[in-house]
Amino acid sequence: MDDDNFHFMDFKEIIENLIVSDDSPNMPEAIDRLFMDIENINRESMAEIQDAQVEEMAINLWNWAVTKKVNLVINEDQKAKLRHVACRLVCMCESLADSEEGIRRHILMNMKTGKGWVDVGNPVVADEFFQAAIAGLEQMYGKIMEKSSTEAHLTMQKTAVERDLFKVLSHQAESAIAQDDFPRASSCVLRCKDMLIRFPKMTGYLHILCYNFGVETYMQSKHEESSFWLSQSYDIGKMEKSSAEPEMLAKVLRLLANVYLDWNDRDYYNKALSTIDLANKEHLNPAGLHLKMKILLMGETVNEELFGVGMEILHLNMPLDFCLHIAKLLIDYERDSVGFTYLEIICDHFKSSENAGKALLFQADMLLQRKEELLAKEKIEEIMKGNQTGRKLTTELVGYLHDILWEKAARSFEVKRYDDALQWYCSSLRFYEHDQRDLDLAKLKRNLASCYLRLEQLDKAKEAVAEAEKSDPKNVFTQFYVFKIAVIEGNTDRALQAITTLESLITPGEERRHKILKQRSASIMLLGLAAQFALENEQKIVARAALEYLCQYSEDQQQVLMALKCLFRLVLPKVPEILVSENIKEEMDKFLIYLNTAYMHLARCFNGGAPIPDSRINDAHWFRKIAWNMAVQCDKDSVIMREFFMLSYKLSQFCPSDQMVLIAQKTCLLMASAVDLEQGKKASTPFEQTMLLNRALDQIHKCREIWNLLKETGDFSNDPCEKLLLLYEFEVKAKKNDPSLDTFLESVWQEPNVESKTLEMIASLAMETPACYPSIALKALKRALSLHKVKESVNILKYSQCVHNLINLLVPDRAPGEELCPLEEILGYFEDAVSFISQHEGYPEMEVLWLMIKSWNVGIFMYSTRKFVTAEKWCGLAMRFLDHLGSLKRNYETQMNFLYNKLAEALHKNESSVFHEE
């Protein structure tokens, strides 16, 4: 069996497995596999299988697809693919295609497969199947005409073919619409329309199809196409009385009128008017009357005609809401005289209705919108009197009334007419005294308080807020007004309490979480207003509390950054006082929180991927400088100072890397590293020390990268950064007993321009606990000493100190050790020193004395170990140092000479011991 046969056998197995499976997770993949493979399957690839078997397999797959669709196991797209596969398989069975039954099956399957592809949005593929269906219909028609049959039977068969053709043509029209092919779609529909005389029952179907096409093209603003389809829908609907209800015909005409109206052409305006008149004749509907009024208003219709249409609506006993809507339409189109006259008539017409109050309310609302306040007040008074005398408003209308009053009050408040706003709110309050249903009294009291505050009537404002707080203490706006009054009175404690309550409403318990979501944004907004109000009234403590909460809860980056700037402007002048106060740590921790908050919000902005505005870069610079200045002022607390320097560094990473910023970054990292190294010396545990050393090392590496960049921007030969980085890194590696220490120092030993001071620092650090590298210290000191000697102008004090450190390393106690270098070499350093002293003035006398004592003690030690010759050398050396003492010489001269003479005598007596000296 060749490859094609194997391919088909796999294909057949997939179909069989799919049909017997119920709900396999691999079902989508199997369907896609069949759909892709069917294009590669032909009759030759399944030559060993008979047509009947192939057809049976195809029919089983087709039926399975339909059944699974009903059970919602497969979606429409998968169903279309399965029908596609089944239809292709059936069409391959050539031996079955000659029978009428086979042809009918082909026609049906092609037609339904094409419709399936149209429904899932693939009209191009659908067209292939529709063409195949038409070809089958033509074949079927030929078969019918070839048969000798009775006239009645022939007519019946021809009718069946034409009915299927009607369906295929309608489906092709849908496909053409989907492909934006209006000529083909209209051609198909017109052919169907011509066929309706033989198939009157299909009239309703074609009528709705054209309407749907009209809606679709209307949504796409294709006015010409839409008008064609809607006209066809109406015409087709009128062909058979039972096919379309008058309501549907009127609906089609109303949409057609809208199409003409949207066409925005005077010629089509007249068509729109005649069309809506026809629609209203077909079936009178509020929507039709509304559209007619709208069309008339868009034209140059005289007021009398408009009024006539309005009266016609009243006479037709249309509902009150619809009549009011028509009145509003007239007013919206600036036909006020007609609109308000019509409103008066509406109110009179419905005065006996239970909704009479609604008409009056609507009239008052319209009057207020047109700024006819006196007339509006008269209407409202009439409504309130009616409510008191038995014509009570419904709950809904009560809310409507208060909405009108509050909206008018709010508009007056916005333009600073606070007296007027107060009157409207008081009208609402007066109505509330007679009807306490469903009104937010606390909100009204807050609005009254706001007006009183603007009018500087503080006592009345306090009274209103107190009443609001009784009924709604957990409302954020209530607490805001409590806060404002407290600030005005200068009651700091009360103001802080209100701010705390306001903050607590942002973070509720679970039982209030659903409600607080609505209040959260309002609370945050009020915190900002509270801070601003406190600042305006010189309440800095209160302002600071509000700003801190605002920074904590707001997610608006700009708002938070502005609040943080305000905070720093408030607290920075007090920093000198804080630094000497008892609560310095608490305050510094707050400042660090402020800066960390700024860093967090800036990081979100810079990490968002969007272009960064200059304002954000300026913010980063601003906070960077604040952190730097705070660090400088905290020089007495190195730990806090480090935190501020590191924040300054982190904030500077949001700034362009120019020379100024690089210098700042370098300094921040150097200072932080120095503090960490110092703290490492004081660490109470090895773990803490290691942590500090590792952190310092990380900062040193970052600083070195910045330093390398900085050197490219200019001359920094006088900057000590290079030396400090060297010393800091050496200290870390030495204290960590880093195996790479020797490798690290190789570059130091080879550096021709290394300074003696740097070498002396290396020597000191090499011996600083827990480090212990005497060989490194010796090497560094020896090189430092040689550098001192080659200088044109020797600094006597620095030279003497270097000699001191070197000799102290080699002779730490009385006895010199020979682990680092031989005794003769050590003696040589002493002799070099005495030689230098004899050639230079100004050598510190105390250093000369120290060298004398050191050498004398070595001599005595050698004598005690019976090394008499060596002892004589060291003691004689001590006597040479004695000769260079100044004022202190007489204090030691007598005693030294006496002891030296005694030593000489002892040496003479033990002269033979010289030969036994080791």
PDB file of C-alpha atoms in Angstrom, residues 184 233 364 380 392 411 418 489 604 624 659 667 706 762 864 876:
ATOM      1  CA  ARG A 184     -24.107  40.476  -6.364  1.00  0.00           C
ATOM      2  CA  SER A 233     -38.035  44.751   2.779  1.00  0.00           C
ATOM      3  CA  ALA A 364     -40.255  73.359  36.818  1.00  0.00           C
ATOM      4  CA  ILE A 380     -42.408  74.174  43.082  1.00  0.00           C
ATOM      5  CA  LYS A 392     -48.783  63.411  47.608  1.00  0.00           C
ATOM      6  CA  ARG A 411     -25.183  75.374  39.752  1.00  0.00           C
ATOM      7  CA  TYR A 418     -24.024  81.027  47.849  1.00  0.00           C
ATOM      8  CA  GLU A 489     -11.614  77.216  64.932  1.00  0.00           C
ATOM      9  CA  ARG A 604       6.566  52.854  38.434  1.00  0.00           C
ATOM     10  CA  ARG A 624      17.639  63.327  44.862  1.00  0.00           C
ATOM     11  CA  GLN A 659      28.784  64.663  34.875  1.00  0.00           C
ATOM     12  CA  THR A 667      29.966  60.287  46.316  1.00  0.00           C
ATOM     13  CA  ILE A 706      30.494  55.025  37.688  1.00  0.00           C
ATOM     14  CA  ILE A 762      47.075  49.223  53.298  1.00  0.00           C
ATOM     15  CA  SER A 864      69.981  37.680  78.263  1.00  0.00           C
ATOM     16  CA  GLY A 876      75.635  50.633  70.845  1.00  0.00           C
TER      17      GLY A 876
END
